[in-house]
XYZ file of C-alpha atoms in Angstrom:
660
model
C 0.000 0.000 0.000
C 3.078 2.272 0.153
C 4.623 4.222 2.986
C 2.413 6.127 5.346
C 2.829 9.823 5.937
C 4.729 10.638 9.110
C 3.044 13.396 11.106
C 5.147 16.014 12.839
C 5.857 15.535 16.468
C 3.071 16.695 18.702
C 0.426 16.333 15.997
C -2.999 15.476 17.302
C -5.471 12.818 16.042
C -6.991 15.185 13.471
C -3.593 15.739 11.864
C -2.955 11.965 11.826
C -6.294 11.363 10.110
C -5.853 14.181 7.566
C -2.373 13.033 6.582
C -3.610 9.489 6.176
C -6.315 10.643 3.770
C -3.946 12.956 1.905
C -1.388 10.170 1.534
C -3.921 7.841 -0.010
C -5.041 10.556 -2.393
C -1.488 11.347 -3.366
C -0.774 7.675 -4.087
C -3.723 7.465 -6.436
C -2.962 10.834 -7.978
C 0.664 10.137 -8.755
C 0.345 6.472 -9.594
C -0.377 7.399 -13.190
C -4.000 6.208 -13.125
C -5.571 9.620 -12.357
C -4.803 13.274 -13.024
C -6.779 15.848 -11.101
C -8.456 18.394 -13.350
C -7.687 16.653 -16.664
C -8.733 13.590 -18.645
C -5.563 12.840 -20.632
C -3.930 10.825 -17.850
C -6.874 8.718 -16.851
C -9.347 11.490 -16.004
C -12.310 9.252 -16.612
C -15.743 9.901 -15.144
C -15.759 9.584 -11.391
C -18.034 7.516 -9.229
C -21.395 8.932 -8.201
C -21.736 10.607 -4.833
C -24.751 12.751 -3.887
C -24.074 16.268 -2.700
C -26.931 18.248 -1.181
C -29.445 16.993 -3.773
C -27.501 18.682 -6.601
C -27.664 17.382 -10.168
C -25.262 14.606 -11.102
C -22.273 15.655 -13.207
C -18.607 15.202 -14.068
C -15.933 15.238 -11.274
C -12.127 15.077 -11.302
C -10.724 11.643 -10.445
C -8.535 12.984 -7.626
C -11.697 14.030 -5.803
C -13.648 10.870 -6.597
C -14.787 8.307 -4.115
C -12.204 5.878 -5.491
C -9.361 8.261 -4.533
C -10.719 9.163 -1.088
C -10.128 7.049 2.012
C -13.409 5.714 3.268
C -14.877 7.291 6.340
C -15.519 4.912 9.169
C -18.574 2.886 8.285
C -19.937 -0.588 8.611
C -18.478 -2.967 6.028
C -20.660 -4.200 3.205
C -22.863 -7.032 4.286
C -22.207 -9.100 1.168
C -20.454 -9.133 -2.220
C -23.885 -8.602 -3.826
C -24.227 -5.267 -2.070
C -20.860 -4.202 -3.383
C -21.872 -5.196 -6.891
C -25.089 -3.191 -6.573
C -23.095 -0.167 -5.470
C -20.912 -0.493 -8.555
C -23.987 -0.693 -10.851
C -25.255 2.630 -9.519
C -22.405 4.411 -11.340
C -22.240 2.915 -14.861
C -20.356 5.920 -16.271
C -17.676 5.846 -13.438
C -14.092 4.632 -13.835
C -12.892 1.433 -12.194
C -11.277 1.599 -8.762
C -7.471 1.543 -8.631
C -6.240 -1.909 -9.646
C -3.610 -4.057 -8.019
C -0.815 -2.456 -9.994
C -1.563 0.773 -8.240
C -1.003 -1.009 -4.948
C 2.096 -2.990 -5.912
C 4.168 -0.331 -7.670
C 5.691 0.859 -4.443
C 4.608 4.413 -5.125
C 6.317 4.688 -8.479
C 5.151 6.984 -11.237
C 3.794 5.978 -14.647
C 7.241 5.286 -16.083
C 8.637 3.498 -13.051
C 10.327 6.602 -11.723
C 10.040 7.238 -8.005
C 6.588 8.459 -7.094
C 5.478 10.593 -4.242
C 5.137 7.572 -1.943
C 8.744 6.538 -2.721
C 9.942 10.029 -1.894
C 8.169 9.908 1.424
C 9.835 6.626 2.353
C 13.189 8.169 1.554
C 12.817 10.723 4.293
C 9.943 13.081 3.571
C 9.663 15.521 6.426
C 7.089 17.792 7.974
C 7.147 20.398 5.179
C 6.381 17.810 2.547
C 3.713 16.331 4.794
C 2.135 19.752 5.092
C 2.178 20.068 1.304
C 0.379 16.760 0.973
C -2.063 17.870 3.616
C -2.922 20.886 1.482
C -3.323 18.670 -1.573
C -5.720 16.488 0.350
C -7.673 19.490 1.550
C -8.005 20.733 -2.043
C -9.985 17.610 -2.803
C -12.364 18.470 0.011
C -13.419 21.907 -1.308
C -17.186 22.460 -1.775
C -18.483 20.582 -4.759
C -20.238 23.663 -6.174
C -16.762 24.848 -7.184
C -15.834 21.551 -8.835
C -16.645 20.300 -12.292
C -20.071 18.680 -12.357
C -20.252 14.970 -11.735
C -21.787 12.395 -14.032
C -25.438 11.387 -13.819
C -26.835 7.955 -13.341
C -27.893 6.290 -16.617
C -31.713 5.899 -16.595
C -32.993 2.373 -16.075
C -34.537 2.242 -19.582
C -31.382 3.455 -21.313
C -27.962 2.245 -22.333
C -25.265 4.869 -22.002
C -21.716 5.581 -23.053
C -19.706 8.769 -22.770
C -21.056 10.050 -26.114
C -24.369 8.327 -26.770
C -27.603 7.305 -25.098
C -30.116 4.739 -26.358
C -33.459 4.555 -24.529
C -36.189 1.984 -25.156
C -39.729 2.410 -23.841
C -39.086 5.703 -22.052
C -41.906 8.055 -21.141
C -39.580 11.064 -20.993
C -36.339 12.442 -22.391
C -33.305 11.891 -20.109
C -32.478 15.275 -18.639
C -29.588 14.712 -16.172
C -26.883 13.662 -18.612
C -23.409 14.876 -19.574
C -23.457 18.000 -21.710
C -21.280 16.548 -24.454
C -23.575 13.702 -25.497
C -23.575 13.711 -29.311
C -26.108 10.973 -30.055
C -29.540 10.259 -28.571
C -31.956 7.527 -29.653
C -35.479 7.178 -28.263
C -37.283 4.033 -29.407
C -40.779 2.794 -28.477
C -41.303 5.839 -26.256
C -44.696 6.484 -24.696
C -44.723 10.317 -24.664
C -47.576 11.878 -26.669
C -45.903 14.933 -28.194
C -42.587 16.629 -28.884
C -42.826 19.855 -26.917
C -40.925 23.060 -27.492
C -37.242 22.979 -26.436
C -37.589 19.339 -25.424
C -33.919 18.630 -26.175
C -32.356 22.019 -25.419
C -30.365 20.554 -22.501
C -28.346 18.522 -25.045
C -26.667 21.283 -27.088
C -23.925 18.975 -28.408
C -26.290 16.560 -30.145
C -25.320 15.779 -33.708
C -27.693 12.860 -34.221
C -31.220 12.431 -32.876
C -33.260 9.330 -33.643
C -36.943 9.124 -32.682
C -38.301 5.831 -33.994
C -41.460 3.814 -33.304
C -42.731 6.166 -30.612
C -46.339 7.014 -29.812
C -46.283 10.814 -30.178
C -48.705 12.370 -32.687
C -47.641 16.017 -32.816
C -44.428 18.034 -33.047
C -44.770 21.529 -31.585
C -43.116 24.780 -32.638
C -39.422 25.034 -31.663
C -39.356 21.365 -30.656
C -35.627 21.157 -31.464
C -34.593 24.645 -30.364
C -31.066 24.791 -28.970
C -29.698 21.932 -31.095
C -27.390 24.146 -33.122
C -25.053 21.297 -34.079
C -27.682 18.723 -35.052
C -26.926 17.191 -38.451
C -29.035 14.026 -38.536
C -32.671 13.877 -37.474
C -34.584 10.639 -37.986
C -38.275 10.679 -37.002
C -39.533 7.406 -38.424
C -42.306 4.921 -37.763
C -44.156 7.116 -35.279
C -47.816 8.187 -35.217
C -47.276 11.782 -36.301
C -50.380 13.513 -37.642
C -49.481 17.161 -37.073
C -46.226 19.073 -37.460
C -46.282 22.743 -36.486
C -44.979 25.273 -38.978
C -41.954 26.234 -36.868
C -41.153 22.741 -35.618
C -37.691 22.711 -37.249
C -36.833 26.347 -36.592
C -33.153 26.946 -35.837
C -31.755 23.718 -37.317
C -29.321 25.523 -39.618
C -26.779 22.662 -39.671
C -29.257 19.849 -40.331
C -28.225 17.865 -43.416
C -30.413 14.745 -43.203
C -34.073 14.650 -42.197
C -36.360 11.632 -42.333
C -40.098 11.738 -41.629
C -40.704 8.345 -43.192
C -43.529 5.967 -42.256
C -45.667 8.271 -40.152
C -49.323 9.294 -40.492
C -48.665 12.652 -42.138
C -51.362 13.848 -44.553
C -50.166 17.423 -44.979
C -47.241 19.631 -44.010
C -47.602 23.314 -43.074
C -46.310 25.822 -45.574
C -42.581 26.688 -45.269
C -41.977 24.057 -42.582
C -38.498 23.477 -44.100
C -37.617 27.160 -44.532
C -34.913 27.141 -41.801
C -33.115 24.060 -43.103
C -30.411 25.866 -45.072
C -28.009 22.898 -45.081
C -30.518 20.167 -45.911
C -29.108 17.552 -48.293
C -31.572 14.668 -48.029
C -35.254 14.511 -47.075
C -37.224 11.273 -46.749
C -41.028 11.523 -46.817
C -41.865 7.956 -47.818
C -44.584 5.908 -46.178
C -46.978 8.758 -45.367
C -50.525 9.419 -46.565
C -50.290 12.775 -48.300
C -53.471 14.382 -49.604
C -52.490 16.008 -52.880
C -55.055 18.768 -52.600
C -54.596 22.485 -52.165
C -52.761 21.971 -48.860
C -49.995 20.211 -50.795
C -49.690 22.981 -53.369
C -46.832 24.725 -51.564
C -44.949 21.406 -51.202
C -45.405 20.745 -54.907
C -43.829 24.126 -55.720
C -41.061 23.636 -53.132
C -40.109 20.271 -54.637
C -39.652 22.000 -57.984
C -37.212 24.532 -56.528
C -35.225 22.774 -53.794
C -31.670 21.521 -54.302
C -32.141 18.791 -51.692
C -32.595 15.153 -52.639
C -36.181 14.256 -51.739
C -37.812 10.838 -51.858
C -40.910 10.352 -53.986
C -44.043 11.723 -52.339
C -46.996 9.454 -53.142
C -50.571 10.721 -53.026
C -53.244 8.854 -51.087
C -55.969 11.220 -52.263
C -58.034 12.675 -53.770
C -59.137 9.611 -55.777
C -57.970 10.982 -59.122
C -54.401 11.309 -57.818
C -54.212 8.163 -55.681
C -50.849 6.356 -55.952
C -49.501 9.122 -58.174
C -46.404 11.102 -57.338
C -46.945 14.634 -56.120
C -44.494 15.825 -58.770
C -46.798 14.388 -61.441
C -49.884 16.345 -60.367
C -50.705 18.671 -63.239
C -53.115 21.034 -61.505
C -54.770 21.716 -58.202
C -58.461 22.161 -57.572
C -59.792 25.717 -57.817
C -60.864 25.441 -54.187
C -57.244 25.992 -53.167
C -58.344 29.590 -52.724
C -61.383 31.051 -51.077
C -62.524 34.565 -50.244
C -63.429 36.494 -47.139
C -64.671 39.893 -45.989
C -62.671 41.675 -43.286
C -63.309 45.102 -41.779
C -60.997 47.621 -43.428
C -62.347 50.919 -42.106
C -65.141 52.164 -39.866
C -66.750 55.551 -40.517
C -68.065 57.233 -37.343
C -71.490 58.205 -38.665
C -74.851 56.816 -39.755
C -75.876 56.573 -43.398
C -78.698 55.275 -45.597
C -77.194 55.068 -49.080
C -73.794 54.753 -50.728
C -72.962 55.455 -54.360
C -69.614 55.292 -56.152
C -68.226 56.981 -59.256
C -64.944 57.453 -61.113
C -63.551 60.771 -62.256
C -60.160 61.381 -63.856
C -58.815 57.983 -62.789
C -59.808 58.477 -59.173
C -62.532 56.705 -57.211
C -65.096 58.616 -55.156
C -67.940 57.577 -52.871
C -71.063 59.638 -52.052
C -72.719 58.789 -48.729
C -76.135 60.102 -47.649
C -76.244 61.028 -43.940
C -79.765 62.098 -42.906
C -78.989 62.628 -39.216
C -76.026 64.881 -40.041
C -77.855 66.467 -43.016
C -74.887 65.825 -45.265
C -73.987 64.185 -48.511
C -70.387 63.235 -47.754
C -68.074 62.700 -50.728
C -65.057 60.491 -50.003
C -61.971 59.872 -52.109
C -59.484 57.026 -52.079
C -56.117 57.943 -50.573
C -53.460 56.102 -52.591
C -50.813 56.646 -49.902
C -52.703 55.922 -46.688
C -54.750 53.254 -48.464
C -58.086 54.287 -47.006
C -61.069 56.510 -47.794
C -60.931 60.125 -46.657
C -63.284 63.112 -46.834
C -63.146 65.115 -50.057
C -66.249 67.349 -50.023
C -69.464 67.801 -48.095
C -72.831 68.776 -49.575
C -75.208 70.032 -46.893
C -78.996 69.760 -46.970
C -82.066 68.709 -44.993
C -82.816 65.048 -44.242
C -80.766 63.774 -47.170
C -81.790 60.206 -48.074
C -79.945 59.706 -51.344
C -76.868 60.885 -53.265
C -76.578 59.692 -56.865
C -73.626 60.624 -59.081
C -74.147 61.229 -62.801
C -71.214 61.535 -65.230
C -71.882 63.252 -68.541
C -68.831 63.865 -70.711
C -66.325 65.482 -68.319
C -68.977 66.815 -65.963
C -69.862 65.306 -62.608
C -73.332 65.844 -61.128
C -74.797 64.594 -57.863
C -78.554 64.273 -57.383
C -79.299 64.958 -53.711
C -82.701 63.604 -52.646
C -84.194 65.235 -49.534
C -87.303 64.592 -47.474
C -87.734 68.304 -46.772
C -86.915 71.445 -48.699
C -86.988 69.795 -52.106
C -84.313 67.805 -53.893
C -81.405 69.342 -55.795
C -78.722 68.647 -58.354
C -75.126 69.695 -57.669
C -72.291 70.034 -60.156
C -68.581 69.776 -59.493
C -66.828 73.108 -60.067
C -63.117 72.621 -60.744
C -62.307 76.269 -60.050
C -63.775 75.899 -56.569
C -62.762 72.223 -56.244
C -66.149 71.492 -54.724
C -69.755 70.739 -55.607
C -72.052 73.732 -56.097
C -75.817 73.799 -56.568
C -76.727 73.416 -60.223
C -80.490 72.828 -60.353
C -83.607 72.337 -58.214
C -86.058 69.473 -58.619
C -89.659 70.610 -58.391
C -91.339 69.816 -55.091
C -94.724 69.301 -56.762
C -93.562 66.033 -58.301
C -91.118 64.654 -55.749
C -92.145 64.925 -52.095
C -90.772 61.739 -50.509
C -87.948 60.332 -52.635
C -86.961 56.768 -51.827
C -84.636 55.692 -54.649
C -82.674 57.201 -57.548
C -81.808 55.108 -60.607
C -79.539 56.205 -63.468
C -79.752 54.700 -66.983
C -79.102 55.373 -70.663
C -81.232 54.671 -73.744
C -79.847 55.324 -77.239
C -76.961 57.379 -75.843
C -79.323 59.628 -73.929
C -79.004 59.989 -70.163
C -81.972 59.581 -67.808
C -82.582 59.128 -64.141
C -85.759 58.193 -62.300
C -86.767 59.053 -58.739
C -89.158 56.646 -57.016
C -91.505 58.575 -54.719
C -93.025 56.739 -51.774
C -95.704 59.269 -50.793
C -99.349 58.920 -51.803
C -99.333 62.363 -53.356
C -95.973 61.976 -55.068
C -95.159 60.925 -58.604
C -92.300 58.658 -59.579
C -90.701 60.696 -62.348
C -88.184 60.174 -65.155
C -85.744 63.042 -65.833
C -83.730 63.566 -68.996
C -80.516 65.464 -69.772
C -80.826 68.049 -72.577
C -77.214 69.368 -72.676
C -78.144 72.283 -70.407
C -79.762 70.551 -67.503
C -82.217 67.899 -66.403
C -85.936 68.267 -66.945
C -88.925 66.104 -66.042
C -89.521 63.780 -68.968
C -92.268 61.372 -67.858
C -94.419 60.864 -64.805
C -95.137 57.237 -64.038
C -98.171 55.789 -62.220
C -99.800 57.666 -59.342
C -100.887 56.698 -55.830
C -98.805 53.575 -55.551
C -96.168 54.654 -53.011
C -93.203 53.367 -54.986
C -90.235 52.212 -52.933
C -87.738 51.313 -55.668
C -87.059 51.632 -59.400
C -84.741 49.344 -61.372
C -83.658 49.690 -65.002
C -83.351 46.310 -66.745
C -82.356 45.278 -70.242
C -84.482 42.236 -71.143
C -83.671 40.625 -74.473
C -82.292 43.889 -75.833
C -85.283 45.984 -74.759
C -85.264 48.640 -72.046
C -87.541 48.165 -69.042
C -88.260 49.736 -65.673
C -89.435 47.632 -62.742
C -91.235 49.584 -60.022
C -91.879 48.048 -56.625
C -94.321 49.432 -54.085
C -96.072 48.548 -50.856
C -99.521 48.533 -52.429
C -99.114 46.090 -55.318
C -96.868 43.510 -56.926
C -93.866 44.861 -58.867
C -94.888 46.167 -62.282
C -92.796 46.075 -65.458
C -92.735 49.051 -67.845
C -91.239 48.713 -71.331
C -89.665 51.468 -73.415
C -91.685 52.210 -76.520
C -89.331 53.262 -79.318
C -92.063 55.059 -81.220
C -93.404 57.210 -78.429
C -90.103 57.171 -76.554
C -92.015 56.574 -73.343
C -92.339 53.770 -70.840
C -95.600 51.848 -71.141
C -97.061 49.066 -68.925
C -95.840 45.632 -69.965
C -96.605 43.210 -67.127
C -95.872 42.401 -63.514
C -94.198 39.866 -61.249
C -97.048 37.860 -59.695
C -97.329 36.620 -56.116
C -94.749 39.070 -54.804
C -96.641 41.616 -52.735
C -94.969 44.102 -50.445
C -91.604 44.127 -52.209
C -89.329 46.895 -50.942
C -86.666 46.764 -53.647
C -85.791 45.027 -56.911
C -82.207 44.660 -58.156
C -81.035 43.083 -61.398
C -77.744 41.325 -62.094
C -76.188 38.977 -64.612
C -74.137 35.836 -64.195
C -72.806 34.007 -67.258
C -75.077 36.035 -69.557
C -78.181 35.032 -67.610
C -80.453 37.716 -66.150
C -81.521 37.470 -62.502
C -83.585 39.577 -60.111
C -83.349 39.881 -56.339
C -86.537 41.005 -54.597
C -86.378 42.265 -51.007
C -89.143 41.714 -48.474
C -88.985 42.990 -44.912
C -90.570 39.927 -43.297
C -91.094 36.559 -44.936
C -88.946 35.373 -47.803
C -86.922 37.495 -50.158
C -86.598 35.906 -53.595
C -84.109 35.252 -56.363
C -85.641 34.946 -59.832
C -84.256 34.088 -63.261
C -85.432 35.173 -66.705
C -86.295 32.145 -68.874
C -86.905 34.036 -72.163
C -90.617 34.458 -71.366
C -90.950 35.396 -67.722
C -89.165 35.580 -64.399
C -89.273 32.325 -62.434
C -88.288 31.807 -58.821
C -85.139 29.753 -58.146
C -84.504 30.445 -54.455
C -86.174 31.852 -51.347
C -84.057 33.501 -48.657
C -85.551 33.995 -45.159
C -85.848 37.709 -44.335
C -85.929 39.012 -40.777
C -86.257 42.750 -40.955
C -84.577 43.078 -44.362
C -84.508 46.442 -46.122
C -82.103 45.406 -48.867
C -81.010 42.323 -50.799
C -78.084 43.578 -52.837
C -76.271 41.579 -55.542
C -72.603 42.396 -56.218
C -69.587 40.734 -57.802
C -65.802 40.811 -57.610
C -64.287 39.144 -60.657
C -65.772 35.633 -60.824
C -67.188 35.708 -57.299
C -70.892 36.531 -57.126
C -72.633 37.461 -53.891
C -75.928 38.538 -52.363
C -75.994 40.645 -49.186
C -79.226 40.298 -47.208
C -79.582 42.937 -44.510
C -81.397 42.509 -41.211
C -82.611 44.973 -38.588
C -82.926 42.232 -35.959
C -79.920 39.966 -36.331
C -76.722 39.508 -38.327
C -76.758 40.362 -41.999
C -75.987 37.416 -44.245
C -73.703 37.272 -47.269
C -74.489 34.504 -49.744
C -72.129 33.209 -52.432
C -73.137 31.685 -55.745
C -72.509 27.931 -56.001
C -71.732 27.089 -59.631
C -72.462 23.398 -59.242
C -75.791 23.718 -57.426
C -76.770 26.898 -59.277
C -77.926 28.426 -56.004
C -76.688 30.925 -53.444
C -75.240 29.357 -50.292
C -74.538 30.996 -46.950
C -71.029 32.399 -46.915
C -70.484 34.840 -44.030
C -72.373 36.726 -41.342
C -71.570 40.375 -40.704
C -72.926 42.664 -38.038
C -74.176 46.055 -39.168
C -76.889 47.910 -37.258
C -79.973 48.507 -39.416
C -78.236 48.245 -42.819
C -79.885 50.188 -45.631
C -77.554 49.625 -48.573
C -74.561 47.565 -49.665
C -72.210 48.898 -52.342
C -69.166 47.373 -54.048
C -66.174 49.652 -54.720
C -62.902 48.690 -56.440
C -59.683 50.710 -56.569
C -55.926 50.083 -56.713
C -56.611 46.416 -57.480
C -58.431 46.077 -54.174
C -62.121 45.371 -53.649
C -64.272 46.919 -50.928
C -67.823 46.533 -49.717
C -69.608 49.492 -48.067
C -72.364 48.725 -45.574
C -74.454 51.752 -44.604
C -76.066 51.785 -41.163
C -79.165 53.731 -40.165
C -78.486 53.314 -36.436
C -74.753 52.743 -36.089
C -71.414 53.257 -37.787
C -70.882 52.792 -41.496
C -68.473 49.935 -42.178
C -66.125 49.258 -45.056
C -65.199 45.608 -45.584
C -62.383 44.449 -47.830
C -62.872 41.452 -50.069
C -59.721 39.332 -49.802
C -58.447 36.134 -51.383
C -57.442 33.437 -48.887
C -54.914 30.824 -50.007
C -55.912 27.535 -48.377
C -52.503 26.049 -49.102
C -50.896 28.290 -46.460
């Protein structure tokens, strides 16, 4: 065992004990089997020893249990107990072998070691030095290098790799320089964010045949050196868009043999170093959700396995690369609030002048006809001019040559026509409309016949007359009075089979149809729309060269009708609950109906090409809506919703890419 340290004369028991411990440590230290603070001379992982509940970690061999004299304790009861103690520290180095006890205190090359020097006459000074060396190994462990953890019971561990089978968690108390981790047949249900961040040195991570179904955002955050990631044979159904964020050094990724049907757009955007990607054995739906992957496969420089389609039926068993087109349903539309105007309104009209878009809004409570313009910089609608009046219920713009007129319909004080004056950059009064004919205007409709400009005002009073006005190059004059005593609520100009017609709706009869007589150049009675009493408004629209009408009823069913070359026939009834307007409008190939409601949400319907009917598309909330108007500018589409009791809202019609 080597020579014992000789204590100085007069030393007490504590000094004897300390020198004995220091001598044993020195023998182990200098025998060539350990080097304190380094690993080149046998600095292997030390045996486990708990310290104040701290986490297990690495520890220098000179301070290990193998190099420390045992404190007085009862001897092991059996060899089995000693074997169990050894199994508790699978990463630890073996205890000093017999050679360390038989070398007589010599160094690694046979030269005299510290023990030999002591036998040759080491004195008190040298003993004190060894005492200090021994004390250095007794410093608080918080100042030492961390010791090694115990290998979990379900894992097999070496200094650089861990393989776990059937684990329900990821080993957390492990050496920081582990470069390889394999989890097989694990029972955890998901890969959470930063689940492996305590293993920053990982270069390979294998997750095979586990039971997890989802990989969350930032699941592999902190693995800056990861190069190989194999996630195979699991039950993955969902991968979050940012699951692989931060894996800049990843070169090989396998997601083979999972239950993946779709991948989120740009899920591989952070993988700058990716060389190979394996997606085999999944059940990809080659619909619009795979559109982005199809485009990415065309552009990537990585080697990617064939992606086979499991659906839809027409693409089953085909390669995604061979898909020639994606269904048109890869995009849909939506209406989102773009701007809210802090005032009530009852009608909205739009017009273009000198390549700019304007909107005229009737505000009866504020006694204004507000003209808005589109701001190309701020990208919203702003006030341009304000026409004042009394109880304004309608503002209708009329463009003749380079002149802009606005017909302002009022409940009191008569209605007027304003003209835009460029020198004043505002609208000025141009003409009065006689009060004797128009006393309660309810609608203004503009139309042209044989290059001549007309407008008609529907009057809803018993004493009023719905009247047609005509432009004569100097002004507008009353051209024809239509039927009396019918309290008209709406007038609609319609071209039916190349002939001009007016449809007047009223509260006292079914809508009547007037036809333009080319000889007399007047409108004459032509027919009616039967079984449609109490219609508030009639609007016409065309889809695919077919003429349709929408008829608004306040309570009951509003109707959609189609012209069949002889008459209008009903194709759809839409439940009305306090509806004052059923407005058709279109943006490109998307056709809609907006059905207002004073009692609940207003409903937007969209035309279904296959069923040839309008289907419910979106609910919007507008208090007491009175009109809906489509406005397009700067390649953007908007939808104005006037409100008689609340704020006027502007919705934007947007295209939504379902492949995102």
